[in-house]
Amino acid sequence: MSRTTTAVTVGLREQLRNYVLLALLVVLPIAFISVAFAVTQDTTMPVRTIVDGQTTTVPRPMPDVHGVIMTPITSTIIAGLVGLFLMQNAAVDQRLGLSGYRAREVIAARFGVLLVLTLVVTAVSVGVMVVDFVPENPVVFVAAMLLLSAIYGLVGMLVGALLDRLAGLWVMLILPMLDVGLFQDPLFVRDAPAWWMKLFPGYHPTRVLVDAGLTGEVDTLASMGWGLAYLLVVGTATIGIYYRTTRIAGRGGRP
């Protein structure tokens, strides 16, 4: 077993002792997704999406639309908190640096932990959703969910580097609700979104989620590319801040 794999295993065990995170993973998908399907009025709503390359409005059942939005809200909240907790526990990584771990090994291990937990969060959220609703294109829907969750996991790490735990918790609880649940929700935004809404992490992945979830053909795959570019930018910033925050190189670790 490589040292990076060992560090990933240690990091996962560390997160398993975080009872707040485990409670969120169990309670939040049911509270947000299942309850949303149960209480949403069974009526048809016009949804703005892209069909055959053209922006148009299509009628869709309101519970389905609500589920398509509540599922990524749930996943992004939990993934963001995972990233926050990982950064708040960066002192563990400083000890790894002092024990001889190279900086790239520690960073790779921490990102490995984030990747594994993002997969778990996405699987749980989608698993709860499919009890009540199956997307029109499940493969693309899950891919967009993973992308959005990964972006928010990295955003959580950035927030954890800049704010204390309490302030970070509030930010990572409110930001996904405003972003995915309001600015990107086709039930709220009926016209073309304002330019500043497009700057939020959820804009491009949510376009794909709505398209893949509610239409038979996916016409927004280009947004996956933009979402990946967003992920790359946020990931690069996270690596830089994470490196400086933990001071791996300067505290005994090697680059």
Coordinates of C-alpha atoms in Angstrom, one line a residue:
M1 CA 0.0 0.0 0.0
S2 CA 1.5 3.4 -1.0
R3 CA 1.8 6.2 1.5
T4 CA -0.8 8.2 -0.4
T5 CA -3.3 5.4 -0.1
T6 CA -2.5 5.0 3.6
A7 CA -3.2 8.8 4.0
V8 CA -6.5 8.5 2.2
T9 CA -7.5 5.6 4.4
V10 CA -6.6 7.6 7.5
G11 CA -8.5 10.6 6.2
L12 CA -11.7 8.5 5.5
R13 CA -11.5 7.0 9.0
E14 CA -11.2 10.5 10.4
Q15 CA -14.3 11.7 8.5
L16 CA -16.3 8.6 9.7
R17 CA -15.8 9.9 13.2
N18 CA -17.5 13.2 12.2
Y19 CA -21.0 12.4 13.5
V20 CA -22.4 15.7 12.1
L21 CA -21.4 14.7 8.6
L22 CA -22.8 11.2 9.0
A23 CA -26.1 12.6 10.3
L24 CA -26.3 14.9 7.3
L25 CA -25.7 12.1 4.9
V26 CA -28.6 10.1 6.4
V27 CA -31.1 12.8 7.3
L28 CA -30.7 15.5 4.6
P29 CA -31.5 13.4 1.5
I30 CA -34.7 12.2 3.1
A31 CA -35.6 15.6 4.5
F32 CA -34.9 17.5 1.3
I33 CA -35.6 15.1 -1.6
S34 CA -38.2 12.6 -0.3
V35 CA -40.2 15.3 1.5
A36 CA -40.1 17.5 -1.6
F37 CA -41.7 14.8 -3.7
A38 CA -44.3 14.1 -1.0
V39 CA -45.5 17.7 -0.4
T40 CA -45.1 19.2 -3.9
Q41 CA -48.5 19.8 -5.6
D42 CA -49.0 17.4 -8.6
T43 CA -49.5 20.0 -11.3
T44 CA -47.8 20.9 -14.6
M45 CA -45.4 23.8 -14.8
P46 CA -43.7 25.5 -17.8
V47 CA -39.9 24.9 -17.6
R48 CA -37.4 26.9 -19.6
T49 CA -34.8 24.6 -21.2
I50 CA -33.0 23.9 -24.5
V51 CA -34.6 21.6 -27.1
D52 CA -32.9 20.9 -30.4
G53 CA -30.5 23.8 -29.8
Q54 CA -33.3 26.3 -29.2
T55 CA -34.4 27.8 -25.8
T56 CA -38.0 26.9 -25.3
T57 CA -40.6 26.3 -22.6
V58 CA -41.9 22.7 -22.0
P59 CA -44.6 21.5 -19.6
R60 CA -43.3 19.2 -16.9
P61 CA -44.8 17.8 -13.7
M62 CA -43.9 20.1 -10.8
P63 CA -42.8 17.3 -8.5
D64 CA -40.3 16.2 -11.1
V65 CA -38.9 19.7 -11.5
H66 CA -38.7 20.1 -7.8
G67 CA -36.9 16.8 -7.4
V68 CA -34.4 17.7 -10.2
I69 CA -33.5 20.8 -8.2
M70 CA -33.7 19.5 -4.6
T71 CA -31.4 16.5 -5.4
P72 CA -28.3 18.7 -6.4
I73 CA -29.1 21.1 -3.5
T74 CA -28.8 18.2 -1.1
S75 CA -25.6 16.9 -2.7
T76 CA -23.9 20.3 -2.9
I77 CA -24.7 21.2 0.7
I78 CA -23.1 17.9 2.0
A79 CA -20.2 18.0 -0.4
G80 CA -19.5 21.6 0.5
L81 CA -19.5 20.7 4.2
V82 CA -17.2 17.8 3.5
G83 CA -14.7 20.2 1.9
L84 CA -15.1 22.6 4.8
F85 CA -14.4 19.9 7.3
L86 CA -11.4 18.6 5.4
M87 CA -9.8 22.1 5.4
Q88 CA -10.6 22.7 9.0
N89 CA -8.8 19.5 9.9
A90 CA -5.7 20.5 7.9
A91 CA -3.5 20.2 11.1
V92 CA -3.5 16.5 10.4
D93 CA -1.8 17.1 7.1
Q94 CA 0.8 19.3 8.8
R95 CA 1.8 16.3 10.9
L96 CA 2.0 14.2 7.8
G97 CA 4.4 16.8 6.4
L98 CA 6.5 16.7 9.5
S99 CA 6.6 12.9 9.4
G100 CA 8.2 13.0 5.9
Y101 CA 5.3 13.0 3.5
R102 CA 5.9 15.0 0.3
A103 CA 3.5 17.9 -0.3
R104 CA 2.1 16.3 -3.4
E105 CA 1.4 13.1 -1.5
V106 CA -0.5 14.9 1.2
I107 CA -2.5 17.0 -1.3
A108 CA -3.3 14.0 -3.4
A109 CA -4.5 12.1 -0.3
R110 CA -6.8 14.9 0.8
F111 CA -8.2 15.3 -2.7
G112 CA -8.7 11.5 -2.7
V113 CA -10.7 11.7 0.4
L114 CA -12.8 14.4 -1.1
L115 CA -13.4 12.4 -4.3
V116 CA -14.5 9.3 -2.4
L117 CA -16.9 11.2 -0.2
T118 CA -18.2 13.1 -3.2
L119 CA -19.0 9.8 -4.9
V120 CA -20.8 8.6 -1.7
V121 CA -22.8 11.8 -1.4
T122 CA -23.9 11.8 -5.0
A123 CA -24.8 8.1 -4.9
V124 CA -27.0 8.6 -1.7
S125 CA -28.7 11.7 -3.1
V126 CA -29.5 10.1 -6.5
G127 CA -30.5 6.8 -4.8
V128 CA -33.1 8.6 -2.7
M129 CA -34.3 10.6 -5.8
V130 CA -34.9 7.5 -8.0
V131 CA -37.4 6.1 -5.5
D132 CA -39.8 8.8 -6.7
F133 CA -38.3 9.9 -10.1
V134 CA -36.0 8.6 -12.7
P135 CA -34.3 11.2 -15.0
E136 CA -34.9 11.0 -18.7
N137 CA -31.1 10.6 -19.2
P138 CA -29.7 9.0 -16.1
V139 CA -26.1 8.7 -17.2
V140 CA -25.7 12.4 -18.1
F141 CA -27.7 13.4 -15.0
V142 CA -25.4 11.5 -12.7
A143 CA -22.3 12.9 -14.5
A144 CA -23.6 16.4 -14.0
M145 CA -24.3 15.6 -10.3
L146 CA -20.8 14.4 -9.8
L147 CA -19.4 17.5 -11.4
L148 CA -21.5 19.9 -9.4
S149 CA -20.8 18.1 -6.1
A150 CA -17.0 18.1 -6.8
I151 CA -17.1 21.8 -7.6
Y152 CA -18.9 22.5 -4.3
G153 CA -16.5 20.2 -2.4
L154 CA -13.6 22.4 -3.6
V155 CA -15.6 25.6 -2.8
G156 CA -16.1 24.2 0.7
M157 CA -12.3 23.8 1.0
L158 CA -11.8 27.4 -0.1
V159 CA -14.3 28.6 2.4
G160 CA -12.7 26.6 5.1
A161 CA -9.4 28.2 4.4
L162 CA -10.9 31.7 4.6
L163 CA -13.4 31.5 7.4
D164 CA -13.8 29.8 10.8
R165 CA -16.0 26.7 11.2
L166 CA -19.1 28.5 12.3
A167 CA -19.0 31.1 9.5
G168 CA -18.1 28.5 7.0
L169 CA -21.0 26.3 8.0
W170 CA -23.4 29.2 7.4
V171 CA -21.9 30.0 4.0
M172 CA -22.0 26.4 2.8
L173 CA -25.6 26.0 4.0
I174 CA -26.8 29.1 2.4
L175 CA -24.8 29.3 -0.9
P176 CA -26.1 26.1 -2.5
M177 CA -29.7 27.1 -1.7
L178 CA -29.3 30.5 -3.3
D179 CA -27.3 29.2 -6.2
V180 CA -29.0 25.9 -7.2
G181 CA -32.3 26.4 -5.4
L182 CA -33.0 30.0 -6.5
F183 CA -30.7 31.4 -9.2
Q184 CA -30.7 28.2 -11.3
D185 CA -34.2 26.9 -10.6
P186 CA -36.4 27.1 -13.7
L187 CA -39.4 27.5 -11.5
F188 CA -38.0 30.8 -10.3
V189 CA -36.0 32.1 -13.2
R190 CA -38.4 32.0 -16.2
D191 CA -36.4 34.3 -18.5
A192 CA -32.8 34.4 -19.5
P193 CA -30.6 34.4 -16.3
A194 CA -28.8 37.6 -15.5
W195 CA -25.1 37.7 -16.2
W196 CA -24.1 37.5 -12.5
M197 CA -26.1 34.3 -12.0
K198 CA -23.9 32.6 -14.6
L199 CA -20.9 33.3 -12.4
F200 CA -22.1 30.9 -9.6
P201 CA -20.7 27.4 -9.4
G202 CA -24.0 25.8 -10.1
Y203 CA -24.9 27.5 -13.4
H204 CA -23.4 25.2 -16.0
P205 CA -24.0 21.8 -14.2
T206 CA -27.5 22.7 -13.3
R207 CA -28.4 23.5 -16.9
V208 CA -27.3 19.9 -17.8
L209 CA -29.2 18.5 -14.8
V210 CA -32.5 20.2 -15.9
D211 CA -32.0 19.1 -19.5
A212 CA -31.0 15.5 -18.7
G213 CA -33.6 15.2 -16.0
L214 CA -36.6 16.6 -17.8
T215 CA -36.1 16.1 -21.6
G216 CA -35.3 13.1 -23.7
E217 CA -32.4 14.7 -25.6
V218 CA -29.5 16.5 -23.9
D219 CA -28.7 19.8 -25.7
T220 CA -26.5 21.4 -23.1
L221 CA -23.5 19.1 -23.1
A222 CA -21.3 22.1 -23.9
S223 CA -22.1 23.3 -20.4
M224 CA -20.3 20.2 -19.0
G225 CA -17.1 21.5 -20.6
W226 CA -17.6 24.9 -19.0
G227 CA -18.4 23.2 -15.8
L228 CA -15.1 21.2 -16.0
A229 CA -13.3 24.4 -16.7
Y230 CA -14.8 25.9 -13.6
L231 CA -13.8 22.8 -11.7
L232 CA -10.2 23.2 -12.9
V233 CA -10.0 26.8 -11.9
V234 CA -11.4 26.2 -8.4
G235 CA -9.2 23.1 -8.0
T236 CA -6.1 25.1 -8.9
A237 CA -7.0 27.8 -6.4
T238 CA -7.8 25.2 -3.8
I239 CA -4.4 23.5 -4.2
G240 CA -2.6 26.8 -3.9
I241 CA -4.4 27.9 -0.8
Y242 CA -4.3 24.4 0.7
Y243 CA -0.6 24.3 0.2
R244 CA 0.0 27.6 1.9
T245 CA -2.5 27.0 4.7
T246 CA -0.9 23.7 5.8
R247 CA 2.6 25.0 5.1
I248 CA 3.7 21.5 4.1
A249 CA 6.8 22.5 2.3
G250 CA 7.9 24.9 5.0
R251 CA 7.2 22.7 7.9
G252 CA 9.3 19.7 7.0
G253 CA 7.6 18.2 4.0
R254 CA 9.1 18.0 0.5
P255 CA 7.5 19.3 -2.7

